[in-house]
Short mmCIF file of C-alpha atoms in Angstrom, two decimals:
data_model
loop_
_atom_site.label_atom_id
_atom_site.label_comp_id
_atom_site.label_asym_id
_atom_site.label_seq_id
_atom_site.Cartn_x
_atom_site.Cartn_y
_atom_site.Cartn_z
CA UNK Z 727 1.60 23.27 -13.38
CA UNK Z 728 2.34 23.30 -9.82
CA UNK Z 729 6.50 23.25 -9.29
CA UNK Z 730 7.57 22.23 -5.86
CA UNK Z 731 11.24 23.27 -5.03
CA UNK Z 732 12.09 20.78 -2.59
CA UNK Z 733 15.17 21.68 -0.46
CA UNK Z 734 17.56 19.36 1.83
CA UNK Z 735 20.86 20.96 2.43
CA UNK Z 736 21.74 19.10 5.62
CA UNK Z 737 23.75 15.94 6.01
CA UNK Z 738 23.69 12.93 3.49
CA UNK Z 739 21.04 10.77 5.92
CA UNK Z 740 18.74 13.70 6.14
CA UNK Z 741 19.02 13.65 1.99
CA UNK Z 742 18.17 10.20 1.83
CA UNK Z 743 15.32 10.30 4.07
CA UNK Z 744 13.71 12.78 2.07
CA UNK Z 745 13.47 10.50 -0.63
CA UNK Z 746 10.02 8.59 0.70
CA UNK Z 747 8.39 12.09 1.08
CA UNK Z 748 9.49 12.71 -2.53
CA UNK Z 749 8.18 9.20 -3.92
CA UNK Z 750 4.99 9.90 -2.07
CA UNK Z 751 4.48 13.11 -3.76
CA UNK Z 752 5.24 11.72 -7.24
CA UNK Z 753 2.43 9.11 -6.51
CA UNK Z 754 -0.30 11.10 -4.87
CA UNK Z 755 0.18 14.39 -7.24
CA UNK Z 756 1.62 12.82 -10.64
CA UNK Z 757 1.12 16.11 -12.38
CA UNK Z 758 3.43 18.12 -9.96
CA UNK Z 759 6.83 19.16 -11.21
CA UNK Z 760 9.58 18.73 -8.91
CA UNK Z 761 13.01 20.17 -8.63
CA UNK Z 762 15.40 19.18 -5.80
CA UNK Z 763 17.77 21.33 -4.23
CA UNK Z 764 20.97 20.20 -2.19
CA UNK Z 765 24.75 20.55 -1.91
CA UNK Z 766 26.64 18.87 -4.65
CA UNK Z 767 28.29 16.08 -2.35
CA UNK Z 768 24.59 14.72 -1.90
CA UNK Z 769 23.46 15.13 -5.41
CA UNK Z 770 24.00 11.35 -6.37
CA UNK Z 771 21.89 10.48 -3.61
CA UNK Z 772 18.67 11.89 -5.71
CA UNK Z 773 20.08 11.45 -9.14
CA UNK Z 774 18.17 8.14 -9.95
CA UNK Z 775 15.03 9.58 -9.25
CA UNK Z 776 15.14 11.40 -12.76
CA UNK Z 777 14.50 14.96 -11.41
CA UNK Z 778 15.83 18.41 -11.79
CA UNK Z 779 18.55 18.99 -9.12
CA UNK Z 780 19.81 22.38 -8.16
CA UNK Z 781 23.23 22.77 -6.33
CA UNK Z 782 23.12 24.65 -2.94
CA UNK Z 783 25.97 26.94 -2.31
CA UNK Z 784 25.82 26.65 1.24
CA UNK Z 785 24.48 23.81 4.14
CA UNK Z 786 22.35 23.48 6.83
CA UNK Z 787 19.68 25.98 5.71
CA UNK Z 788 16.63 25.61 8.13
CA UNK Z 789 14.37 28.57 7.21
CA UNK Z 790 10.89 28.26 4.88
CA UNK Z 791 11.75 31.22 2.89
CA UNK Z 792 12.98 30.43 -0.64
CA UNK Z 793 16.66 30.13 -1.47
CA UNK Z 794 17.90 31.97 -4.41
CA UNK Z 795 17.61 28.90 -6.87
CA UNK Z 796 14.09 28.86 -6.13
CA UNK Z 797 12.23 30.20 -9.32
CA UNK Z 798 9.44 32.53 -8.63
CA UNK Z 799 6.53 30.77 -9.81
CA UNK Z 800 7.79 27.62 -7.49
CA UNK Z 801 6.55 26.37 -3.99
CA UNK Z 802 9.52 26.48 -1.92
CA UNK Z 803 9.44 23.36 0.46
CA UNK Z 804 12.47 22.59 3.01
CA UNK Z 805 12.17 18.81 3.96
CA UNK Z 806 14.87 18.92 6.75
CA UNK Z 807 13.53 17.31 10.06
CA UNK Z 808 14.00 20.33 12.56
CA UNK Z 809 12.16 23.03 10.40
CA UNK Z 810 9.74 22.96 12.83
CA UNK Z 811 10.63 22.56 16.41
CA UNK Z 812 7.35 21.51 17.81
CA UNK Z 813 6.72 18.67 14.97
CA UNK Z 814 10.34 17.51 15.93
CA UNK Z 815 9.73 17.21 19.47
CA UNK Z 816 6.18 15.41 18.75
CA UNK Z 817 7.64 12.91 16.08
CA UNK Z 818 11.32 13.20 16.28
CA UNK Z 819 12.98 11.95 13.15
CA UNK Z 820 10.44 9.81 11.72
CA UNK Z 821 8.38 9.75 8.35
CA UNK Z 822 5.70 11.00 10.31
CA UNK Z 823 7.63 14.26 10.92
CA UNK Z 824 8.62 14.59 7.28
CA UNK Z 825 4.83 14.26 6.19
CA UNK Z 826 3.63 16.64 8.99
CA UNK Z 827 6.52 19.45 8.02
CA UNK Z 828 5.42 18.87 4.06
CA UNK Z 829 1.60 19.59 4.94
CA UNK Z 830 2.30 22.50 7.31
CA UNK Z 831 4.24 24.02 4.57
CA UNK Z 832 1.08 23.37 2.13
CA UNK Z 833 -1.10 25.17 4.56
CA UNK Z 834 1.62 28.08 4.73
CA UNK Z 835 1.20 28.28 1.46
CA UNK Z 836 -2.51 28.20 1.16
CA UNK Z 837 -2.58 24.75 -0.82
CA UNK Z 838 -3.67 22.42 1.50
CA UNK Z 839 -6.81 21.72 -0.15
CA UNK Z 840 -4.70 20.34 -3.16
CA UNK Z 841 -1.86 19.05 -1.79
CA UNK Z 842 -1.85 17.00 1.88
CA UNK Z 843 0.07 13.85 2.17
CA UNK Z 844 -1.79 11.25 4.28
CA UNK Z 845 0.43 9.25 7.01
CA UNK Z 846 0.44 5.52 6.08
CA UNK Z 847 -0.02 2.54 8.50
CA UNK Z 848 3.42 1.63 7.82
CA UNK Z 849 6.41 3.90 7.64
CA UNK Z 850 7.79 3.59 4.02
CA UNK Z 851 11.20 2.27 3.38
CA UNK Z 852 14.16 3.92 1.03
CA UNK Z 853 14.69 2.40 -2.19
CA UNK Z 854 17.22 3.37 -4.74
CA UNK Z 855 16.35 2.76 -8.43
CA UNK Z 856 18.05 1.57 -11.62
CA UNK Z 857 21.11 -0.60 -11.92
CA UNK Z 858 23.84 -0.78 -9.29
CA UNK Z 859 27.04 0.95 -9.96
CA UNK Z 860 29.04 -2.13 -8.76
CA UNK Z 861 27.73 -5.17 -7.81
CA UNK Z 862 29.32 -6.03 -4.55
CA UNK Z 863 29.76 -9.52 -2.98
CA UNK Z 864 28.93 -10.14 0.42
CA UNK Z 865 30.09 -13.23 2.53
CA UNK Z 866 27.38 -15.11 4.33
CA UNK Z 867 26.58 -14.28 8.12
CA UNK Z 868 27.53 -10.71 7.78
CA UNK Z 869 26.81 -7.66 9.46
CA UNK Z 870 26.95 -4.03 8.05
CA UNK Z 871 28.72 -1.82 10.59
CA UNK Z 872 28.84 1.85 10.68
CA UNK Z 873 31.87 2.57 12.82
CA UNK Z 874 32.81 6.04 11.59
CA UNK Z 875 32.40 9.27 12.59
CA UNK Z 876 28.53 10.83 12.67
CA UNK Z 877 28.11 14.36 11.63
CA UNK Z 878 25.76 15.41 14.39
CA UNK Z 879 27.93 13.91 17.27
CA UNK Z 880 24.81 12.16 18.53
CA UNK Z 881 26.53 9.08 19.38
CA UNK Z 882 29.17 8.51 22.38
CA UNK Z 883 29.79 5.01 21.49
CA UNK Z 884 33.13 4.38 19.55
CA UNK Z 885 32.40 1.31 17.77
CA UNK Z 886 36.19 1.12 16.11
CA UNK Z 887 37.60 0.77 19.67
CA UNK Z 888 35.60 -2.33 20.35
CA UNK Z 889 36.09 -4.00 16.88
CA UNK Z 890 38.71 -6.37 18.02
CA UNK Z 891 36.52 -7.64 20.93
CA UNK Z 892 33.76 -8.16 18.34
CA UNK Z 893 36.01 -9.97 15.97
CA UNK Z 894 37.23 -12.15 18.51
CA UNK Z 895 33.84 -13.12 20.18
CA UNK Z 896 32.10 -13.65 16.91
CA UNK Z 897 34.80 -15.27 14.49
CA UNK Z 898 31.89 -17.15 12.74
CA UNK Z 899 30.42 -13.60 11.46
CA UNK Z 900 31.68 -11.22 9.18
CA UNK Z 901 31.61 -7.51 9.85
CA UNK Z 902 31.59 -5.10 6.93
CA UNK Z 903 32.96 -1.71 8.12
CA UNK Z 904 31.89 1.60 6.86
CA UNK Z 905 35.06 3.17 7.70
CA UNK Z 906 38.58 1.89 8.05
CA UNK Z 907 38.62 -0.48 11.05
CA UNK Z 908 41.19 0.10 13.86
CA UNK Z 909 41.99 -3.49 13.93
CA UNK Z 910 42.85 -5.86 11.46
CA UNK Z 911 41.15 -9.43 11.48
CA UNK Z 912 39.91 -11.85 8.79
CA UNK Z 913 36.30 -11.15 9.45
CA UNK Z 914 36.79 -7.46 9.53
CA UNK Z 915 36.01 -6.07 5.97
CA UNK Z 916 37.06 -2.31 5.01
CA UNK Z 917 34.62 -0.76 3.14
CA UNK Z 918 35.64 2.64 3.72
CA UNK Z 919 36.07 3.27 -0.56
CA UNK Z 920 32.27 2.58 -0.93
CA UNK Z 921 29.67 5.59 -0.93
CA UNK Z 922 26.29 5.29 0.68
CA UNK Z 923 24.51 3.89 -2.17
CA UNK Z 924 27.22 1.14 -2.21
CA UNK Z 925 26.78 0.71 1.58
CA UNK Z 926 23.08 0.41 1.04
CA UNK Z 927 23.52 -2.49 -1.41
CA UNK Z 928 25.85 -4.13 1.44
CA UNK Z 929 23.49 -3.72 3.77
CA UNK Z 930 20.89 -5.52 1.86
CA UNK Z 931 22.79 -8.72 1.68
CA UNK Z 932 23.60 -8.79 5.65
CA UNK Z 933 21.70 -10.15 8.36
CA UNK Z 934 21.76 -7.59 10.58
CA UNK Z 935 22.68 -3.83 10.96
CA UNK Z 936 25.29 -2.59 13.73
CA UNK Z 937 24.72 1.24 13.29
CA UNK Z 938 25.23 4.91 15.03
CA UNK Z 939 22.19 6.39 13.82
CA UNK Z 940 23.84 8.64 11.08
CA UNK Z 941 23.91 8.30 7.16
CA UNK Z 942 24.42 4.99 6.79
CA UNK Z 943 21.93 3.92 9.11
CA UNK Z 944 19.39 6.00 7.09
CA UNK Z 945 21.09 4.38 3.49
CA UNK Z 946 19.78 1.00 5.08
CA UNK Z 947 16.38 1.92 5.66
CA UNK Z 948 15.29 -0.28 2.76
CA UNK Z 949 12.31 -2.42 2.10
CA UNK Z 950 14.51 -5.55 2.38
CA UNK Z 951 15.85 -4.57 5.63
CA UNK Z 952 12.49 -3.61 7.24
CA UNK Z 953 12.38 -6.83 9.73
CA UNK Z 954 15.92 -7.26 10.07
CA UNK Z 955 17.88 -6.97 13.63
CA UNK Z 956 19.00 -3.31 14.00
CA UNK Z 957 21.15 -2.11 16.74
CA UNK Z 958 22.02 1.57 17.06
CA UNK Z 959 24.86 2.15 19.78
CA UNK Z 960 25.27 5.49 22.01
CA UNK Z 961 22.47 7.34 20.99
CA UNK Z 962 22.53 10.54 22.51
CA UNK Z 963 19.39 12.51 21.57
CA UNK Z 964 15.99 12.40 22.65
CA UNK Z 965 14.50 12.41 19.28
CA UNK Z 966 13.28 8.89 17.87
CA UNK Z 967 14.67 7.94 14.75
CA UNK Z 968 13.31 6.67 11.56
CA UNK Z 969 12.17 3.45 13.12
CA UNK Z 970 10.07 0.62 11.89
CA UNK Z 971 7.48 -0.06 14.80
CA UNK Z 972 6.80 -3.52 13.86
CA UNK Z 973 10.52 -4.35 14.31
CA UNK Z 974 11.97 -1.79 16.98
CA UNK Z 975 15.47 -0.70 16.75
CA UNK Z 976 17.77 -1.90 19.70
CA UNK Z 977 19.46 0.97 21.41
CA UNK Z 978 22.57 -0.28 23.06
CA UNK Z 979 24.36 1.72 25.69
CA UNK Z 980 27.40 -0.40 26.30
CA UNK Z 981 29.57 -2.97 24.69
CA UNK Z 982 27.49 -5.84 27.05
CA UNK Z 983 24.51 -4.77 25.12
CA UNK Z 984 26.09 -4.60 21.77
CA UNK Z 985 27.23 -8.37 22.31
CA UNK Z 986 23.66 -9.34 23.62
CA UNK Z 987 22.30 -7.88 20.17
CA UNK Z 988 24.82 -9.64 18.11
CA UNK Z 989 24.55 -13.03 20.00
CA UNK Z 990 20.86 -13.04 18.93
CA UNK Z 991 21.81 -12.85 15.31
CA UNK Z 992 24.37 -15.41 15.79
CA UNK Z 993 22.42 -17.85 17.58
CA UNK Z 994 20.53 -17.92 13.97
CA UNK Z 995 22.87 -16.87 11.42
CA UNK Z 996 21.93 -19.28 9.05
CA UNK Z 997 18.35 -18.05 8.69
CA UNK Z 998 18.50 -14.60 6.43
CA UNK Z 999 15.02 -12.61 7.62
CA UNK Z 1000 12.49 -12.41 4.90
CA UNK Z 1001 10.81 -9.05 3.53
CA UNK Z 1002 7.52 -10.63 3.49
CA UNK Z 1003 7.53 -11.98 6.94
CA UNK Z 1004 7.79 -10.75 10.54
CA UNK Z 1005 10.22 -12.11 12.70
CA UNK Z 1006 9.28 -11.40 15.83
CA UNK Z 1007 10.05 -14.25 18.30
CA UNK Z 1008 8.65 -14.46 22.11
CA UNK Z 1009 10.21 -17.10 24.15
CA UNK Z 1010 7.96 -19.90 24.81
CA UNK Z 1011 8.02 -19.34 28.68
CA UNK Z 1012 6.74 -15.75 27.82
CA UNK Z 1013 3.84 -17.01 25.70
CA UNK Z 1014 0.98 -15.84 27.87
CA UNK Z 1015 3.06 -12.61 29.10
CA UNK Z 1016 1.56 -10.46 26.52
CA UNK Z 1017 -1.99 -12.15 26.86
CA UNK Z 1018 -5.42 -10.40 27.02
CA UNK Z 1019 -5.36 -10.86 30.87
CA UNK Z 1020 -1.89 -9.59 31.24
CA UNK Z 1021 -2.60 -6.26 29.87
CA UNK Z 1022 -5.65 -6.00 32.22
CA UNK Z 1023 -4.49 -5.03 35.66
CA UNK Z 1024 -6.48 -5.37 39.05
CA UNK Z 1025 -8.65 -2.19 37.97
CA UNK Z 1026 -9.79 -1.14 34.52
CA UNK Z 1027 -9.74 2.46 35.43
CA UNK Z 1028 -6.33 3.19 35.95
CA UNK Z 1029 -3.20 5.46 34.97
CA UNK Z 1030 -0.11 4.58 32.81
CA UNK Z 1031 2.65 4.08 35.71
CA UNK Z 1032 6.03 3.38 33.86
CA UNK Z 1033 7.72 2.71 30.58
CA UNK Z 1034 7.52 -1.20 30.98
CA UNK Z 1035 3.76 -0.91 30.72
CA UNK Z 1036 4.09 0.91 27.53
CA UNK Z 1037 6.66 -1.78 26.03
CA UNK Z 1038 4.33 -4.66 27.11
CA UNK Z 1039 1.47 -3.15 25.54
CA UNK Z 1040 3.81 -2.65 22.19
CA UNK Z 1041 4.34 -6.13 22.32
CA UNK Z 1042 0.76 -7.09 22.75
CA UNK Z 1043 -0.15 -5.38 19.75
CA UNK Z 1044 2.49 -7.17 17.68
CA UNK Z 1045 1.64 -10.36 18.92
CA UNK Z 1046 -1.89 -9.89 18.01
CA UNK Z 1047 -0.98 -8.71 14.49
CA UNK Z 1048 -2.51 -4.87 15.43
CA UNK Z 1049 -1.53 -1.69 14.53
CA UNK Z 1050 1.15 -0.09 16.55
CA UNK Z 1051 0.52 3.81 17.37
CA UNK Z 1052 3.02 6.63 15.38
CA UNK Z 1053 3.51 7.97 19.01
CA UNK Z 1054 4.75 4.62 20.86
CA UNK Z 1055 3.36 5.78 24.13
CA UNK Z 1056 -0.33 5.64 22.64
CA UNK Z 1057 0.00 1.93 22.37
CA UNK Z 1058 -0.97 1.80 26.26
CA UNK Z 1059 -4.61 3.37 25.35
CA UNK Z 1060 -4.70 0.98 22.36
CA UNK Z 1061 -3.99 -2.11 24.03
CA UNK Z 1062 -6.12 -1.42 27.29
CA UNK Z 1063 -9.07 -0.75 24.92
CA UNK Z 1064 -8.64 -3.57 22.45
CA UNK Z 1065 -8.54 -6.26 25.19
CA UNK Z 1066 -12.17 -5.00 26.40
CA UNK Z 1067 -13.69 -4.38 22.94
CA UNK Z 1068 -16.20 -6.34 22.00
CA UNK Z 1069 -18.81 -6.62 18.77
CA UNK Z 1070 -21.32 -4.04 18.28
CA UNK Z 1071 -21.63 -0.81 16.34
CA UNK Z 1072 -18.47 1.19 17.04
CA UNK Z 1073 -17.66 5.04 17.06
CA UNK Z 1074 -14.14 6.79 17.66
CA UNK Z 1075 -14.38 10.42 18.77
CA UNK Z 1076 -11.23 12.29 17.85
CA UNK Z 1077 -10.68 9.80 14.92
CA UNK Z 1078 -8.60 11.87 12.58
CA UNK Z 1079 -5.50 9.19 12.98
CA UNK Z 1080 -7.98 6.27 12.80
CA UNK Z 1081 -5.05 4.11 14.85
CA UNK Z 1082 -8.58 2.96 17.25
CA UNK Z 1083 -10.50 2.27 14.27
CA UNK Z 1084 -7.98 0.65 12.31
CA UNK Z 1085 -7.35 -1.90 15.11
CA UNK Z 1086 -10.97 -2.65 15.58
CA UNK Z 1087 -11.07 -3.56 12.26
CA UNK Z 1088 -8.19 -6.04 12.45
CA UNK Z 1089 -9.83 -7.48 15.57
CA UNK Z 1090 -13.01 -8.33 13.69
CA UNK Z 1091 -15.13 -6.44 15.41
CA UNK Z 1092 -18.83 -6.80 14.08
CA UNK Z 1093 -20.86 -3.65 13.50
CA UNK Z 1094 -20.95 -0.88 11.67
CA UNK Z 1095 -17.88 1.63 12.11
CA UNK Z 1096 -17.83 5.42 12.48
CA UNK Z 1097 -15.13 8.14 13.44
CA UNK Z 1098 -15.84 11.75 14.31
CA UNK Z 1099 -13.28 14.77 14.00
CA UNK Z 1100 -13.00 18.18 13.46
CA UNK Z 1101 -11.03 16.99 10.08
CA UNK Z 1102 -10.78 14.25 7.95
CA UNK Z 1103 -8.56 11.28 8.89
CA UNK Z 1104 -5.10 11.07 7.44
CA UNK Z 1105 -5.46 7.85 6.30
CA UNK Z 1106 -9.25 6.37 5.94
CA UNK Z 1107 -9.93 2.73 7.10
CA UNK Z 1108 -12.04 0.90 4.32
CA UNK Z 1109 -15.72 0.53 5.74
CA UNK Z 1110 -15.53 3.12 8.13
CA UNK Z 1111 -17.92 6.02 7.86
CA UNK Z 1112 -16.17 9.19 8.75
CA UNK Z 1113 -17.77 12.43 10.06
CA UNK Z 1114 -16.59 15.86 9.98
CA UNK Z 1115 -17.83 17.61 13.07
CA UNK Z 1116 -18.54 18.10 16.78
CA UNK Z 1117 -18.33 15.17 19.12
CA UNK Z 1118 -20.70 16.97 21.73
CA UNK Z 1119 -23.40 17.03 18.89
CA UNK Z 1120 -22.66 14.24 16.22
CA UNK Z 1121 -26.09 14.16 14.68
CA UNK Z 1122 -25.80 10.07 15.07
CA UNK Z 1123 -28.98 7.94 15.99
CA UNK Z 1124 -30.05 7.50 19.44
CA UNK Z 1125 -29.05 4.30 21.52
CA UNK Z 1126 -26.85 3.13 18.33
CA UNK Z 1127 -23.43 2.03 19.65
CA UNK Z 1128 -22.37 -0.76 21.94
CA UNK Z 1129 -18.66 0.83 21.93
CA UNK Z 1130 -17.27 4.58 22.08
CA UNK Z 1131 -13.83 5.30 22.37
CA UNK Z 1132 -12.53 8.60 22.78
CA UNK Z 1133 -8.43 8.78 23.08
CA UNK Z 1134 -6.62 11.81 24.46
CA UNK Z 1135 -9.31 14.18 23.20
CA UNK Z 1136 -11.22 15.55 26.17
CA UNK Z 1137 -8.56 17.50 27.40
CA UNK Z 1138 -8.91 19.83 24.33
CA UNK Z 1139 -11.88 22.18 24.85
CA UNK Z 1140 -14.60 19.40 25.70
CA UNK Z 1141 -17.25 20.53 27.85
CA UNK Z 1142 -17.66 17.49 30.22
CA UNK Z 1143 -21.49 17.80 30.87
CA UNK Z 1144 -22.08 18.17 26.78
CA UNK Z 1145 -19.94 15.15 26.11
CA UNK Z 1146 -21.53 12.88 28.83
CA UNK Z 1147 -24.99 13.73 27.45
CA UNK Z 1148 -24.19 13.14 23.85
CA UNK Z 1149 -22.33 9.62 24.80
CA UNK Z 1150 -25.62 8.60 26.80
CA UNK Z 1151 -27.64 9.40 24.00
CA UNK Z 1152 -25.65 7.65 21.27
CA UNK Z 1153 -25.05 4.32 23.56
CA UNK Z 1154 -27.29 1.44 23.60
CA UNK Z 1155 -28.10 0.09 27.30
CA UNK Z 1156 -24.90 -1.57 28.72
CA UNK Z 1157 -22.81 0.44 25.94
CA UNK Z 1158 -19.48 1.22 26.98
CA UNK Z 1159 -17.50 4.64 26.84
CA UNK Z 1160 -13.74 4.23 26.82
CA UNK Z 1161 -12.05 7.56 27.55
CA UNK Z 1162 -8.02 8.18 27.79
CA UNK Z 1163 -6.79 11.67 28.91
CA UNK Z 1164 -3.40 13.42 29.50
CA UNK Z 1165 -2.85 13.59 33.36
CA UNK Z 1166 -0.82 14.66 36.75
CA UNK Z 1167 -1.49 15.75 40.04
CA UNK Z 1168 -0.45 18.56 41.09
CA UNK Z 1169 -2.26 20.45 38.27
CA UNK Z 1170 -0.13 21.23 35.26
CA UNK Z 1171 -0.92 24.60 33.56
CA UNK Z 1172 0.55 24.43 29.85
CA UNK Z 1173 -0.91 27.91 28.48
CA UNK Z 1174 -0.17 26.16 24.91
CA UNK Z 1175 -2.21 24.93 21.93
CA UNK Z 1176 -2.30 21.58 20.37
CA UNK Z 1177 -4.24 20.93 17.29
CA UNK Z 1178 -5.47 24.27 17.38
CA UNK Z 1179 -7.37 23.87 20.62
CA UNK Z 1180 -6.29 24.73 24.19
CA UNK Z 1181 -4.51 21.60 26.10
CA UNK Z 1182 -5.60 21.17 29.42
CA UNK Z 1183 -3.70 18.37 31.47
CA UNK Z 1184 -6.31 17.09 33.40
CA UNK Z 1185 -5.78 16.39 37.34
CA UNK Z 1186 -7.60 14.51 40.14
CA UNK Z 1187 -10.10 17.42 40.77
CA UNK Z 1188 -10.93 17.37 36.65
CA UNK Z 1189 -11.24 13.58 36.69
CA UNK Z 1190 -13.63 13.56 39.45
CA UNK Z 1191 -15.63 16.54 37.51
CA UNK Z 1192 -15.85 14.29 34.84
CA UNK Z 1193 -17.36 11.33 36.72
CA UNK Z 1194 -19.76 13.34 38.12
CA UNK Z 1195 -21.10 14.63 34.81
CA UNK Z 1196 -21.07 11.00 33.52
CA UNK Z 1197 -22.99 9.93 36.83
CA UNK Z 1198 -25.28 12.65 36.34
CA UNK Z 1199 -26.22 11.41 32.92
CA UNK Z 1200 -26.28 7.78 33.56
CA UNK Z 1201 -22.74 6.86 32.74
CA UNK Z 1202 -21.11 4.55 35.54
CA UNK Z 1203 -17.76 3.30 36.22
CA UNK Z 1204 -17.19 -0.21 35.26
CA UNK Z 1205 -14.43 -0.59 38.12
CA UNK Z 1206 -12.92 1.06 41.15
CA UNK Z 1207 -10.16 3.52 40.22
CA UNK Z 1208 -6.42 2.94 40.85
CA UNK Z 1209 -5.15 6.61 41.49
CA UNK Z 1210 -1.50 5.22 41.88
CA UNK Z 1211 1.18 6.88 40.04
CA UNK Z 1212 4.51 6.27 39.71
CA UNK Z 1213 6.44 8.56 37.01
CA UNK Z 1214 5.12 11.03 34.42
CA UNK Z 1215 6.60 8.60 31.71
CA UNK Z 1216 5.00 10.95 28.84
CA UNK Z 1217 7.73 13.51 29.32
CA UNK Z 1218 9.67 11.64 26.71
CA UNK Z 1219 6.93 12.57 23.98
CA UNK Z 1220 5.73 15.88 25.49
CA UNK Z 1221 5.61 19.08 23.28
CA UNK Z 1222 8.21 20.54 25.66
CA UNK Z 1223 9.97 17.47 27.65
CA UNK Z 1224 11.81 19.99 29.98
CA UNK Z 1225 8.46 21.61 31.09
CA UNK Z 1226 5.54 19.03 30.82
CA UNK Z 1227 5.97 15.75 32.34
CA UNK Z 1228 2.67 13.80 32.64
CA UNK Z 1229 0.98 10.35 32.18
CA UNK Z 1230 -2.11 8.82 30.78
CA UNK Z 1231 -5.44 8.01 32.43
CA UNK Z 1232 -8.14 5.75 31.27
CA UNK Z 1233 -11.90 5.45 32.60
CA UNK Z 1234 -14.48 3.14 31.27
CA UNK Z 1235 -18.10 3.90 31.71
CA UNK Z 1236 -21.11 1.82 30.98
CA UNK Z 1237 -24.75 3.11 30.18
CA UNK Z 1238 -27.22 1.75 32.70
CA UNK Z 1239 -30.80 2.72 32.24
CA UNK Z 1240 -32.13 1.10 35.36
CA UNK Z 1241 -30.41 3.24 37.79
CA UNK Z 1242 -30.60 6.48 36.12
CA UNK Z 1243 -33.13 8.11 37.87
CA UNK Z 1244 -31.43 7.29 41.56
CA UNK Z 1245 -27.80 8.03 40.76
CA UNK Z 1246 -26.65 5.78 43.83
CA UNK Z 1247 -23.90 3.90 41.59
CA UNK Z 1248 -21.52 2.66 44.37
CA UNK Z 1249 -18.25 2.87 42.66
CA UNK Z 1250 -19.05 6.52 41.59
CA UNK Z 1251 -20.05 7.46 45.35
CA UNK Z 1252 -17.04 6.12 46.64
CA UNK Z 1253 -14.83 7.78 44.15
CA UNK Z 1254 -16.27 11.06 44.80
CA UNK Z 1255 -16.06 10.71 48.39
CA UNK Z 1256 -12.30 10.11 47.94
#
């Protein structure tokens, strides 16, 4: 029997968030024996899991070498968020980080053929099992407030200093404070004598959560709170939090923004959000702002210019019940392609995360659906045929697909000529090829690998070379290119934010049999002259 020795000796919030991975392991691999290791002060956060717990004599262990408690026959797994720097930079403090960190350690132990966890569409929430220690009554129209000090000093906002103003501004609301409030008022409730499991219970009964991003916030990441308003104040780290992308966290920088957040709750304080219903409200005067036409710019061949475009695309996905990407910046790719996508056989090249395929299914695209990548998908989509192989030599039928998508793939050791030839062969006449890629001019030379492949951020010369190869193989741009740039918006999600700052580009090509021979497509020639 495989024995997993799961360690997390960091702060209580980290220990709580490890629970979701532990539960995923128990469900996916029911025959595996699990032992948990943490500091004594955190053991109560794992006791309801009914697993053996070892006490760690120390704290904040960051390594992957076994600790003294780990038996010789056990597989040591460190489930702290920062155990792998590159994963932390890519995924922040999210469930995706947890899963990738676990999977990488399975690769290191050469157990990847047996024990790999999928990344689900929805981030799992935290749940405590068994009877609550003591039933705590919570008044109607209450907000849980994480007003104490936080371990990692990630919040510069002192909520305690604003509690008086909050209490006075919102007398109709009650504020349950996790630490002793600095000001006394009838609508400020001192909960400092409760532990994190009890605070979680209180949070479940509140209509909103005002947090500082530490342990109390983690304890309240429960299923019943999935769609409740949540605000984190003074967040001072680049990493994302364990975030529910269907109901994004509000990040407040000052009291004015905190007040605006609470005002939205107070205006609807009699309605308690349901756990089975999404609460995403778009004002009536903005009904068309996230429409298909709003996503499309003057050109369909373009570059991501700013964060507002990402936010607009994320809202478009939510409004239309599509799935937002685990890396929120990729919502730009998804939304811009989804508004174009039509019925017909569909192929996604580079389909391991399956976000494009998931959304093609949600849109109801008619036709057979395929995905190809050099590895199996993280979470297969029902009804999709997956191929592990080379996108430059797929082995799929000629003239079969009306739509082919290729998102952020061609910058990873893809030969443009072979890629264009294969895309032309696979597409039916008038079929479309959607390509997105990492881009910046002047050229960025990374010298690093992502997914085990060289990472080449394209510049204008690279894009022109791709267009020329497509032209040579009968694939033509559907629109003029808008070359304008604003800011290298992807720095926030870059493998090294201090060094690599870039954006995304998108080109749409169409197969045209009637002009293959003369290669005089106007749009291409104008682009190449530029």
